[in-house]
Coordinates of C-alpha atoms in Angstrom, one line a residue:
Chain A
M1 CA 35.4 -47.1 80.6
A2 CA 34.4 -45.6 83.9
A3 CA 32.7 -48.7 85.5
P4 CA 31.7 -52.3 84.3
A5 CA 27.9 -51.3 84.1
F6 CA 28.3 -48.7 81.5
E7 CA 27.7 -49.6 78.0
P8 CA 29.3 -47.7 75.2
G9 CA 26.7 -45.7 72.9
R10 CA 23.4 -46.2 74.8
Q11 CA 22.0 -42.8 76.1
S12 CA 21.0 -43.8 79.3
D13 CA 18.8 -42.2 81.8
L14 CA 21.8 -41.3 83.9
L15 CA 23.6 -39.5 80.9
V16 CA 20.3 -37.6 80.2
K17 CA 20.0 -36.4 83.7
L18 CA 23.6 -35.7 84.1
N19 CA 23.9 -33.5 81.1
R20 CA 20.5 -31.5 81.7
L21 CA 21.8 -30.8 85.5
L22 CA 25.2 -29.5 84.1
E23 CA 23.4 -27.5 81.4
R24 CA 21.1 -25.9 83.9
C25 CA 23.8 -25.3 86.4
L26 CA 26.3 -23.8 84.1
R27 CA 24.2 -22.2 81.4
N28 CA 21.2 -21.0 83.0
S29 CA 22.9 -19.8 86.1
K30 CA 25.1 -17.4 83.6
C31 CA 28.1 -18.1 85.2
I32 CA 30.1 -17.2 81.9
D33 CA 29.6 -13.8 80.5
T34 CA 28.3 -14.8 77.0
E35 CA 28.3 -11.1 75.8
S36 CA 31.9 -11.0 75.9
L37 CA 32.2 -13.9 73.5
C38 CA 30.7 -11.8 70.7
V39 CA 33.1 -10.8 68.0
V40 CA 31.1 -9.0 65.5
A41 CA 27.5 -8.2 66.7
G42 CA 25.1 -10.3 64.7
E43 CA 27.5 -12.1 62.7
K44 CA 30.5 -13.8 64.6
V45 CA 30.7 -15.2 68.2
W46 CA 32.7 -17.5 69.9
Q47 CA 31.2 -20.8 70.9
I48 CA 32.4 -22.6 73.9
R49 CA 32.0 -26.4 74.1
V50 CA 32.8 -28.4 77.4
D51 CA 33.4 -32.2 76.7
L52 CA 33.6 -34.3 79.8
H53 CA 35.0 -37.8 79.8
L54 CA 34.4 -40.0 82.7
L55 CA 37.5 -42.2 83.5
N56 CA 36.6 -43.9 86.6
H57 CA 33.3 -44.1 88.6
D58 CA 33.3 -44.5 92.3
G59 CA 30.2 -42.5 93.0
N60 CA 29.1 -39.1 92.9
I61 CA 29.8 -38.3 89.1
I62 CA 27.8 -35.1 89.4
D63 CA 29.7 -33.3 91.9
A64 CA 33.1 -34.3 90.1
A65 CA 31.7 -33.5 86.8
S66 CA 30.7 -29.9 87.9
I67 CA 33.9 -29.2 89.4
A68 CA 35.7 -30.4 86.1
A69 CA 33.8 -28.4 84.0
I70 CA 33.9 -25.3 86.1
V71 CA 37.7 -25.4 86.5
A72 CA 38.1 -26.2 82.8
L73 CA 36.3 -23.3 82.2
S74 CA 38.3 -21.1 84.3
H75 CA 41.5 -22.4 83.2
F76 CA 40.6 -22.0 79.5
R77 CA 42.3 -19.1 77.2
R78 CA 40.9 -18.2 73.9
P79 CA 42.6 -16.7 71.3
D80 CA 42.9 -12.8 71.1
V81 CA 40.7 -11.3 68.4
S82 CA 40.7 -7.5 67.2
V83 CA 38.1 -6.0 65.1
Q84 CA 38.9 -2.8 62.9
G85 CA 35.9 -1.8 61.1
D86 CA 34.9 -4.8 59.0
E87 CA 38.3 -6.6 59.4
V88 CA 38.4 -9.1 62.1
T89 CA 42.2 -10.4 63.0
L90 CA 42.6 -13.4 64.9
Y91 CA 45.9 -13.7 66.8
T92 CA 47.9 -17.1 67.6
H93 CA 49.1 -18.0 70.8
E94 CA 52.6 -16.7 69.8
E95 CA 51.6 -13.2 68.6
R96 CA 49.5 -12.3 71.5
D97 CA 48.7 -14.0 74.9
P98 CA 45.3 -15.9 74.8
V99 CA 42.6 -14.2 77.0
P100 CA 40.5 -16.0 79.6
L101 CA 36.9 -16.3 79.7
S102 CA 35.3 -14.0 82.1
I103 CA 33.6 -16.0 84.8
H104 CA 31.2 -14.5 87.2
H105 CA 30.9 -17.3 89.7
M106 CA 31.8 -20.7 90.0
P107 CA 28.7 -23.1 90.8
I108 CA 29.7 -26.3 92.3
C109 CA 27.3 -29.2 92.8
V110 CA 27.0 -30.9 96.1
S111 CA 24.9 -34.4 96.4
F112 CA 23.2 -35.8 99.4
A113 CA 22.1 -39.3 99.5
F114 CA 19.0 -40.3 101.5
F115 CA 18.4 -43.4 103.1
Q116 CA 15.3 -44.9 105.1
Q117 CA 12.9 -42.4 104.0
G118 CA 14.9 -39.6 104.9
T119 CA 16.3 -40.6 108.3
Y120 CA 19.9 -40.8 107.1
L121 CA 21.8 -38.3 105.3
L122 CA 25.2 -38.8 103.6
V123 CA 27.2 -36.1 101.8
D124 CA 29.2 -37.0 98.6
P125 CA 28.1 -40.8 98.3
N126 CA 30.5 -43.2 96.9
E127 CA 29.7 -46.0 94.6
R128 CA 28.4 -48.4 97.1
E129 CA 26.3 -46.0 98.8
E130 CA 24.7 -44.7 95.7
R131 CA 23.6 -48.4 94.8
V132 CA 21.6 -48.8 97.8
M133 CA 20.4 -45.2 98.3
D134 CA 16.7 -44.4 98.4
G135 CA 17.3 -40.9 96.4
L136 CA 19.5 -38.2 95.8
L137 CA 19.5 -34.3 96.4
V138 CA 21.8 -32.2 94.4
I139 CA 22.4 -28.7 95.2
A140 CA 24.5 -26.4 93.1
M141 CA 25.8 -23.2 94.8
N142 CA 28.6 -20.8 94.5
K143 CA 30.7 -19.3 97.1
H144 CA 28.5 -16.2 97.6
R145 CA 25.9 -18.7 98.9
E146 CA 23.6 -18.2 95.9
I147 CA 21.8 -21.4 95.0
C148 CA 22.2 -22.2 91.2
T149 CA 20.2 -25.4 91.0
I150 CA 18.4 -27.9 93.1
Q151 CA 17.3 -31.1 91.9
S152 CA 15.9 -34.0 93.7
S153 CA 15.7 -37.4 92.1
G154 CA 15.1 -40.9 92.8
G155 CA 11.6 -40.6 94.3
I156 CA 12.2 -39.7 97.8
M157 CA 9.7 -37.7 99.8
L158 CA 11.5 -34.7 101.3
L159 CA 10.5 -32.1 103.9
K160 CA 11.2 -28.6 103.7
D161 CA 13.4 -28.5 106.6
Q162 CA 15.6 -31.3 105.3
V163 CA 16.0 -29.1 102.2
L164 CA 16.9 -26.2 104.0
R165 CA 19.5 -28.2 106.1
C166 CA 21.1 -29.6 103.2
S167 CA 21.5 -26.0 101.5
K168 CA 23.4 -25.0 104.6
I169 CA 25.7 -28.1 104.7
A170 CA 26.2 -27.3 100.9
G171 CA 27.2 -23.8 101.3
V172 CA 30.0 -24.9 103.8
K173 CA 31.2 -27.4 101.3
V174 CA 31.2 -25.2 98.4
A175 CA 33.2 -22.7 100.1
E176 CA 36.1 -25.1 100.8
I177 CA 36.0 -26.5 97.3
T178 CA 36.2 -23.2 95.8
E179 CA 39.3 -22.2 97.8
L180 CA 40.7 -25.4 96.6
I181 CA 40.0 -24.8 93.3
Q182 CA 41.4 -21.0 93.2
K183 CA 44.6 -22.4 95.0
A184 CA 45.2 -25.1 92.1
L185 CA 44.5 -22.4 89.4
E186 CA 47.1 -20.2 91.0
N187 CA 49.6 -22.9 91.3
D188 CA 49.2 -23.9 87.9
Q189 CA 49.6 -20.5 86.6
K190 CA 52.8 -19.9 88.7
V191 CA 54.2 -23.1 87.5
R192 CA 53.7 -22.1 84.0
K193 CA 54.9 -18.9 84.2
E194 CA 58.2 -20.2 86.0
G195 CA 58.7 -22.8 83.2
G196 CA 58.1 -25.9 85.3
K197 CA 56.2 -29.1 84.3
F198 CA 52.5 -29.1 84.3
G199 CA 49.9 -31.1 83.0
F200 CA 47.9 -34.3 83.7
A201 CA 50.9 -36.6 84.4
E202 CA 52.1 -34.1 86.7
S203 CA 49.2 -33.8 88.9
I204 CA 49.0 -37.4 89.5
A205 CA 50.9 -38.5 92.9
N206 CA 53.7 -40.5 92.0
Q207 CA 53.1 -43.4 94.3
K208 CA 50.0 -44.2 92.6
I209 CA 51.5 -44.7 89.0
T210 CA 53.7 -47.8 89.2
A211 CA 52.9 -49.6 92.6
F212 CA 50.4 -49.9 95.1
K213 CA 52.5 -49.5 98.2
M214 CA 51.4 -50.0 101.8
E215 CA 53.2 -47.8 104.2
K216 CA 55.2 -49.1 106.8
A217 CA 53.2 -49.7 109.9
P218 CA 54.9 -49.9 113.0
V219 CA 54.6 -53.3 115.1
D220 CA 54.6 -53.8 118.6
T221 CA 57.3 -56.5 119.4
S222 CA 57.9 -55.6 123.0
N223 CA 56.1 -58.8 124.6
V224 CA 56.7 -61.2 121.6
E225 CA 59.3 -63.3 123.5
E226 CA 56.8 -63.8 126.5
K227 CA 54.2 -65.0 124.0
A228 CA 56.7 -67.2 122.2
E229 CA 57.1 -69.1 125.6
E230 CA 53.5 -69.6 126.2
I231 CA 52.9 -70.9 122.8
I232 CA 55.7 -73.6 123.4
A233 CA 54.7 -74.4 126.8
E234 CA 51.1 -75.0 125.8
A235 CA 51.8 -76.9 122.7
E236 CA 52.1 -80.8 122.3
P237 CA 55.5 -82.2 122.1
P238 CA 56.1 -83.2 118.3
S239 CA 56.0 -87.0 117.9
E240 CA 58.9 -88.8 118.1
V241 CA 60.4 -90.0 114.7
V242 CA 62.0 -93.4 115.3
S243 CA 63.9 -94.7 112.3
K244 CA 62.8 -98.4 112.4
P245 CA 63.4 -100.8 109.7
V246 CA 60.3 -101.6 107.7
L247 CA 60.0 -105.1 106.2
W248 CA 57.9 -105.0 103.0
T249 CA 58.6 -108.4 102.5
P250 CA 61.2 -111.0 103.4
G251 CA 64.2 -110.0 101.9
T252 CA 63.8 -106.2 101.8
A253 CA 64.0 -103.4 104.3
Q254 CA 63.2 -99.7 104.4
I255 CA 64.8 -97.5 106.8
G256 CA 63.6 -93.8 106.6
E257 CA 61.2 -92.6 103.9
G258 CA 63.7 -91.8 101.2
I259 CA 63.8 -88.9 99.2
E260 CA 60.7 -88.0 97.3
N261 CA 61.0 -88.3 93.4
S262 CA 62.1 -85.0 92.1
W263 CA 61.3 -85.9 88.5
G264 CA 57.7 -84.8 88.9
E265 CA 54.7 -87.0 89.0
L266 CA 55.0 -90.1 86.8
E267 CA 52.4 -90.9 84.5
E268 CA 50.0 -94.0 85.5
S269 CA 51.4 -96.0 82.7
E270 CA 54.9 -95.6 83.8
K271 CA 53.8 -96.6 87.4
E272 CA 52.2 -99.8 86.2
D273 CA 55.2 -100.7 84.2
E274 CA 57.4 -100.3 87.5
D275 CA 55.1 -102.6 89.2
E276 CA 55.2 -105.2 86.4
V277 CA 58.8 -105.1 86.5
G278 CA 59.2 -105.8 90.1
S279 CA 62.6 -106.4 91.8
D280 CA 63.9 -106.7 95.1
E281 CA 65.1 -103.1 95.0
A282 CA 63.6 -100.6 97.7
I283 CA 63.8 -97.6 95.6
I284 CA 61.2 -98.9 93.3
L285 CA 58.5 -98.3 95.7
D286 CA 56.7 -95.4 94.8
N287 CA 54.7 -92.7 96.3
I288 CA 51.8 -94.8 97.2
K289 CA 53.7 -96.9 99.4
M290 CA 55.5 -94.2 100.8
N291 CA 52.0 -92.9 102.3
T292 CA 51.3 -96.2 103.7
G293 CA 54.6 -96.3 105.3
V294 CA 54.0 -93.3 107.3
E295 CA 51.0 -94.6 108.6
V296 CA 52.8 -97.6 109.8
F297 CA 55.3 -95.6 111.8
T298 CA 52.5 -93.9 114.0
S299 CA 50.5 -97.1 114.9
G300 CA 53.2 -98.4 117.4
N301 CA 56.6 -98.9 118.7
Q302 CA 57.1 -102.4 118.2
D303 CA 60.6 -103.8 118.4
A304 CA 59.9 -106.4 115.9
P305 CA 60.3 -105.5 112.1
I306 CA 57.0 -104.8 110.5
V307 CA 55.9 -106.8 107.5
L308 CA 53.5 -104.8 105.3
S309 CA 51.1 -106.6 103.2
D310 CA 49.1 -104.0 101.4
S311 CA 45.9 -105.5 99.8
E312 CA 46.4 -103.0 96.9
E313 CA 49.7 -104.7 95.9
E314 CA 48.5 -108.3 95.8
E315 CA 49.5 -108.6 92.1
M316 CA 52.6 -107.5 92.6
I317 CA 55.0 -110.2 93.7
V318 CA 58.7 -109.8 94.6
L319 CA 60.7 -112.1 92.8
E320 CA 62.5 -114.5 95.0
P321 CA 65.4 -116.4 93.1
D322 CA 64.8 -119.7 94.9
K323 CA 60.8 -119.8 94.7
N324 CA 58.9 -120.6 91.5
P325 CA 57.0 -117.6 90.4
K326 CA 53.1 -118.0 90.6
K327 CA 52.0 -115.2 87.8
I328 CA 52.3 -115.1 84.1
R329 CA 54.1 -112.0 84.5
T330 CA 56.6 -113.0 86.6
Q331 CA 57.1 -116.2 84.4
I332 CA 58.4 -114.0 81.5
I333 CA 61.0 -112.7 83.8
S334 CA 62.0 -115.8 84.9
A335 CA 62.2 -116.8 81.4
K336 CA 64.5 -114.1 80.8
E337 CA 66.6 -114.9 83.5
E338 CA 66.7 -118.6 82.3
K339 CA 67.7 -117.5 79.1
A340 CA 70.6 -115.3 80.1
P341 CA 72.5 -118.6 81.5
S342 CA 71.7 -120.2 78.1
R343 CA 73.2 -117.2 76.2
K344 CA 76.2 -117.5 78.1
T345 CA 76.6 -121.1 77.1
V346 CA 75.9 -120.2 73.7
K347 CA 78.8 -117.8 73.7
K348 CA 81.1 -120.3 74.8
R349 CA 80.1 -122.8 72.2
K350 CA 81.0 -120.3 69.6
K351 CA 84.3 -119.7 71.1
N352 CA 85.1 -123.2 71.1
C353 CA 84.3 -123.3 67.4
Chain B
M1 CA 14.4 -7.6 81.0
A2 CA 14.9 -4.0 80.3
G3 CA 11.6 -2.2 80.6
L4 CA 9.5 -4.8 81.8
E5 CA 8.4 -4.7 85.3
L6 CA 7.5 -8.1 86.6
L7 CA 6.0 -6.5 89.9
S8 CA 4.9 -3.1 89.9
D9 CA 4.7 -0.8 92.9
Q10 CA 1.1 -1.5 93.8
G11 CA 2.1 -5.4 93.8
Y12 CA 0.4 -6.3 90.4
R13 CA 2.3 -8.6 88.0
V14 CA 2.4 -8.2 84.2
D15 CA -1.0 -10.1 83.7
G16 CA -2.6 -8.1 86.7
R17 CA -2.3 -10.8 89.3
R18 CA -1.1 -10.4 92.7
A19 CA 2.3 -11.9 94.0
G20 CA 0.5 -15.3 95.6
E21 CA -2.4 -15.6 93.2
L22 CA -2.6 -18.7 90.8
R23 CA -3.9 -18.6 87.4
K24 CA -7.3 -19.4 86.4
I25 CA -7.3 -23.5 86.4
Q26 CA -10.1 -25.5 84.5
A27 CA -9.9 -29.3 84.4
R28 CA -11.8 -32.3 83.1
M29 CA -11.5 -36.0 83.5
G30 CA -12.4 -38.8 81.5
V31 CA -11.8 -37.0 78.2
F32 CA -10.9 -40.0 75.8
A33 CA -12.9 -43.2 75.9
Q34 CA -10.1 -45.5 74.9
A35 CA -7.6 -44.9 77.3
D36 CA -8.1 -46.1 80.9
G37 CA -8.1 -42.5 82.3
S38 CA -7.3 -39.0 80.9
A39 CA -7.3 -35.6 81.8
Y40 CA -7.1 -32.2 80.4
I41 CA -6.1 -29.3 82.5
E42 CA -5.9 -25.6 81.4
Q43 CA -3.7 -23.6 83.8
G44 CA -4.4 -19.7 82.4
N45 CA -3.1 -20.4 78.9
T46 CA -0.7 -23.6 79.5
K47 CA -3.0 -26.4 78.3
A48 CA -1.9 -30.0 79.0
L49 CA -3.5 -33.5 78.2
A50 CA -2.8 -36.5 80.2
V51 CA -3.4 -40.2 79.3
V52 CA -2.9 -43.3 81.3
Y53 CA -3.1 -46.8 80.4
G54 CA -2.7 -49.5 82.8
P55 CA -2.0 -51.4 84.8
H56 CA -1.6 -54.0 82.1
E57 CA 1.2 -56.5 81.1
I58 CA 4.8 -55.6 80.3
R59 CA 5.0 -54.9 76.8
G60 CA 8.3 -55.3 75.2
S61 CA 10.9 -56.9 77.2
R62 CA 9.9 -59.3 80.0
S63 CA 13.0 -59.0 81.8
R64 CA 12.2 -55.5 82.8
A65 CA 9.4 -56.6 84.9
L66 CA 9.5 -56.0 88.6
P67 CA 8.5 -58.9 90.9
D68 CA 6.9 -56.9 93.6
R69 CA 6.0 -53.6 92.0
A70 CA 4.6 -52.2 89.0
L71 CA 6.9 -50.5 86.3
V72 CA 5.7 -46.7 85.7
N73 CA 6.5 -45.5 82.2
C74 CA 6.3 -41.8 81.5
Q75 CA 6.5 -40.0 78.1
Y76 CA 6.5 -36.1 77.9
S77 CA 5.6 -34.7 74.5
S78 CA 5.3 -31.1 73.7
A79 CA 3.6 -30.2 70.6
T80 CA 5.4 -28.4 67.8
F81 CA 2.8 -25.7 67.9
S82 CA 2.8 -25.3 71.5
T83 CA 5.6 -22.5 71.8
G84 CA 5.7 -19.3 69.9
E85 CA 8.2 -20.6 67.4
R86 CA 7.6 -23.8 66.1
K87 CA 9.3 -26.6 67.9
R88 CA 11.3 -29.2 65.7
R89 CA 11.1 -32.2 67.9
P90 CA 8.0 -32.9 70.1
H91 CA 9.7 -35.7 71.9
G92 CA 13.0 -37.4 71.8
D93 CA 15.4 -34.6 72.6
R94 CA 16.9 -34.0 76.0
K95 CA 14.6 -31.8 77.7
S96 CA 11.9 -34.2 76.9
S97 CA 13.5 -37.1 78.3
E98 CA 14.5 -35.2 81.3
M99 CA 10.7 -34.3 81.9
G100 CA 9.6 -37.7 81.1
L101 CA 12.2 -39.0 84.0
Q102 CA 11.0 -36.5 86.6
L103 CA 7.5 -37.4 86.1
R104 CA 8.3 -41.1 86.4
Q105 CA 10.1 -40.3 89.5
T106 CA 7.2 -38.3 90.9
F107 CA 4.6 -41.0 90.2
E108 CA 6.5 -43.7 91.0
A109 CA 6.7 -42.4 94.7
A110 CA 3.0 -41.5 94.8
I111 CA 1.3 -44.6 93.2
L112 CA 0.9 -47.7 95.5
T113 CA 2.9 -49.8 93.2
Q114 CA 3.1 -52.7 95.4
L115 CA -0.6 -53.4 94.5
H116 CA 0.3 -54.4 90.9
P117 CA 3.3 -56.6 90.6
R118 CA 4.9 -57.5 87.3
S119 CA 2.8 -54.9 85.5
Q120 CA 3.2 -51.9 83.7
I121 CA 1.4 -48.5 84.1
D122 CA 2.0 -45.9 81.1
I123 CA 1.6 -42.2 81.4
Y124 CA 1.5 -40.2 78.6
V125 CA 1.5 -36.3 78.8
Q126 CA 1.0 -33.9 75.8
V127 CA 1.5 -30.2 76.3
L128 CA -0.8 -28.3 73.7
Q129 CA 0.1 -24.7 74.6
A130 CA 3.0 -23.8 76.7
D131 CA 2.6 -20.6 78.6
G132 CA 5.0 -21.1 81.8
G133 CA 4.6 -23.8 84.3
T134 CA 4.5 -26.6 81.9
Y135 CA 6.0 -29.2 84.4
A136 CA 3.5 -28.1 87.0
A137 CA 0.4 -28.4 84.6
C138 CA 1.7 -31.8 83.3
V139 CA 1.8 -33.1 86.9
N140 CA -1.6 -32.1 87.9
A141 CA -3.0 -33.5 84.5
A142 CA -1.2 -36.8 85.2
T143 CA -2.7 -36.7 88.8
L144 CA -6.0 -36.4 87.4
A145 CA -5.7 -39.1 84.9
V146 CA -4.2 -41.7 87.2
L147 CA -7.2 -41.1 89.5
D148 CA -9.5 -41.4 86.5
A149 CA -8.0 -44.7 85.8
G150 CA -8.8 -45.9 89.4
I151 CA -5.1 -46.7 90.0
P152 CA -4.6 -46.3 93.8
M153 CA -2.2 -43.4 94.9
R154 CA -1.0 -42.3 98.4
D155 CA -2.4 -38.8 97.8
F156 CA -2.9 -36.2 95.1
V157 CA 0.2 -34.9 93.8
C158 CA -0.2 -31.3 93.2
A159 CA 2.5 -29.1 91.6
C160 CA 3.4 -25.5 91.1
S161 CA 6.0 -23.1 90.1
A162 CA 7.2 -20.2 92.0
G163 CA 9.7 -17.5 91.3
F164 CA 11.5 -14.6 93.1
V165 CA 11.5 -11.0 92.0
D166 CA 12.4 -8.0 94.1
G167 CA 12.3 -9.6 97.5
T168 CA 8.9 -11.0 97.0
S169 CA 8.1 -14.7 95.8
L170 CA 5.7 -15.1 92.8
A171 CA 3.5 -18.2 92.6
D172 CA 2.5 -19.8 89.1
L173 CA 4.9 -18.1 86.7
S174 CA 3.8 -17.5 83.1
H175 CA 6.1 -17.4 80.3
V176 CA 6.9 -13.9 80.3
E177 CA 8.2 -14.0 84.0
E178 CA 10.1 -17.2 83.3
A179 CA 11.8 -15.9 80.1
A180 CA 13.0 -12.9 82.2
G181 CA 15.8 -15.2 83.5
G182 CA 15.2 -14.8 87.4
P183 CA 15.2 -18.3 89.5
Q184 CA 12.2 -20.4 89.0
L185 CA 11.2 -23.2 91.5
A186 CA 9.1 -26.2 90.6
L187 CA 7.6 -28.2 93.2
A188 CA 5.4 -31.3 93.4
L189 CA 3.8 -32.0 96.7
L190 CA 1.7 -34.3 98.3
P191 CA -0.6 -31.8 100.2
A192 CA -1.7 -34.0 103.2
S193 CA 1.4 -34.8 104.6
G194 CA 3.5 -32.0 103.1
Q195 CA 6.2 -34.2 101.5
I196 CA 8.1 -32.9 98.5
A197 CA 8.2 -35.5 95.7
L198 CA 10.1 -33.3 93.3
L199 CA 12.0 -30.3 93.8
E200 CA 13.6 -28.5 90.7
M201 CA 15.3 -24.8 90.7
D202 CA 17.0 -23.0 88.1
A203 CA 19.0 -19.8 88.0
R204 CA 20.5 -18.1 91.0
L205 CA 18.8 -17.7 94.1
H206 CA 20.5 -16.8 97.4
E207 CA 20.1 -19.2 100.2
D208 CA 18.4 -16.7 102.4
H209 CA 15.5 -16.3 100.2
L210 CA 15.1 -20.2 99.8
E211 CA 12.8 -20.7 102.4
Q212 CA 10.4 -18.0 101.3
V213 CA 10.3 -19.2 98.0
L214 CA 9.6 -22.9 99.0
E215 CA 6.8 -21.6 101.2
A216 CA 5.3 -19.6 98.4
A217 CA 5.3 -22.8 96.1
A218 CA 3.9 -25.0 98.9
R219 CA 0.9 -22.7 99.5
A220 CA 0.5 -22.5 96.0
A221 CA 0.4 -26.3 95.4
R222 CA -2.0 -26.6 98.2
D223 CA -4.4 -23.9 96.6
V224 CA -4.1 -26.3 93.4
H225 CA -5.1 -29.4 95.5
T226 CA -8.4 -27.8 96.7
L227 CA -9.2 -27.1 93.0
L228 CA -8.2 -30.5 91.7
D229 CA -10.2 -32.1 94.9
R230 CA -13.4 -30.2 93.7
V231 CA -13.2 -31.3 90.1
V232 CA -12.4 -34.9 91.1
R233 CA -15.6 -34.7 93.4
Q234 CA -17.6 -33.3 90.7
H235 CA -16.6 -36.0 88.3
V236 CA -17.4 -38.8 90.5
Q237 CA -20.9 -37.0 91.2
E238 CA -21.6 -36.7 87.3
A239 CA -20.5 -40.4 86.7
S240 CA -22.6 -41.8 89.6
L241 CA -25.7 -39.9 88.2
L242 CA -25.2 -41.4 84.9
L243 CA -25.0 -44.9 86.3
G244 CA -28.2 -44.3 88.2
D245 CA -26.9 -44.9 91.7

């Protein structure tokens, strides 16, 4: 869930490393007083379990996981229990207030990424930096400047003074983070007592849930006018659009370009039908012809009407009422026209009869 | 921890050593005929065995082959009879996986992997008796085994553990001292340059004492190096005698 590279189910190297590091950091450093978890010596004891779920991976999982674990442990309240002789009574949350765990100290991990054989050092690497780093050094410290765990990984060669320098930086970071944690815990306790809202949803900032908003950035518009004038002066004058009648063939004229067909792109078969029909109307000229029309406009400013003869449209012959049609298609059309008058004569005959 | 004095007033530890003194180290190379390289090391009561196969062709998925370097594969296994109480799982549990990862990381940095592209080097380490300082013993045994296999390395990789009690740093911890719960540091070092190949520390140690403990561990690792160097030279001498050079 956290990153595209993570596959579910497989116990990868990273998981093992993270698990072991957190175990050592939290368990071996004895941050929790385990003796206080005993209920009946030798028989009953409280078992504490920390489950970590990584939601989003943007680098440095180790630090985030260690902070989450220790804060969860500090925030946790276990049910109160009382022992009278052999009887053990477990009180629910309503009967008695739950008891917090006794935490001695808060170990927090700080990661350092090394680049170029130790020349460069980055604290708290993000995902991209992690991908190209040479090696990683993790130092877990608490606010009393006690080192709980050190682990170097990734096969980098360290020098002793680098390690010492990192431990000093870690000390500073851990102090800041511990203060932040204390404040957050106090805040939460206060809010719970007052009866306000608390929980995961409340802790996420409102802006981030629904929209990714960009903050308003002031734009300097003081010298926009001067710039506009400069641009206008330097630009070329737009070409003059002269409406000239374009003669496609004798008997037709086109003034202007007409409005583009707003019915959408006609299918090719329909276009062919249109060509076949042919006519002396200018509207039937389709988009292809429009394009050629534009080219003609820019070619020259002649006064004589321009006669177009596209080589593409050789097949199409515009019907002239007084000329004989040359092609078969148009013959059919002419046949139709000839039939029309005959129909009329037929009608007349019928009427007579 | 109550009652057991890790460091007496006169400066003697539980087993009679001084603070900076190492346990007795005995090592042998070329223990097995089948493997390309093998070594056996005894550090006090800790006994570890290392076996190296390689460089050979990548077994299993060819896709894992690296075009410019060799792949180093390490497995750590601790025998069921190695500890006081019988261990259930010799390998496959998380601690063994972690040790394997750490060994791999250490040796990937030390072996000149660029000389053997697209091949694989296997290092298997078995702990026969664990009496403290198991990581250090494994690394030392693996170094000897790799040298026995003739695989070129940048330098020896020498490791030692160190602890801190009553203001003094102890070198080469035994099991009793480890179980006492004080801070323990495991350090793997390339002695000539002083570069740290692996650094691992457990339990709480104040930052001011870190330098002291690091220094003690580094010194102990260098002492280990002198010993291992002697072992290697002796082995080479014996081998050349047998060959009749």
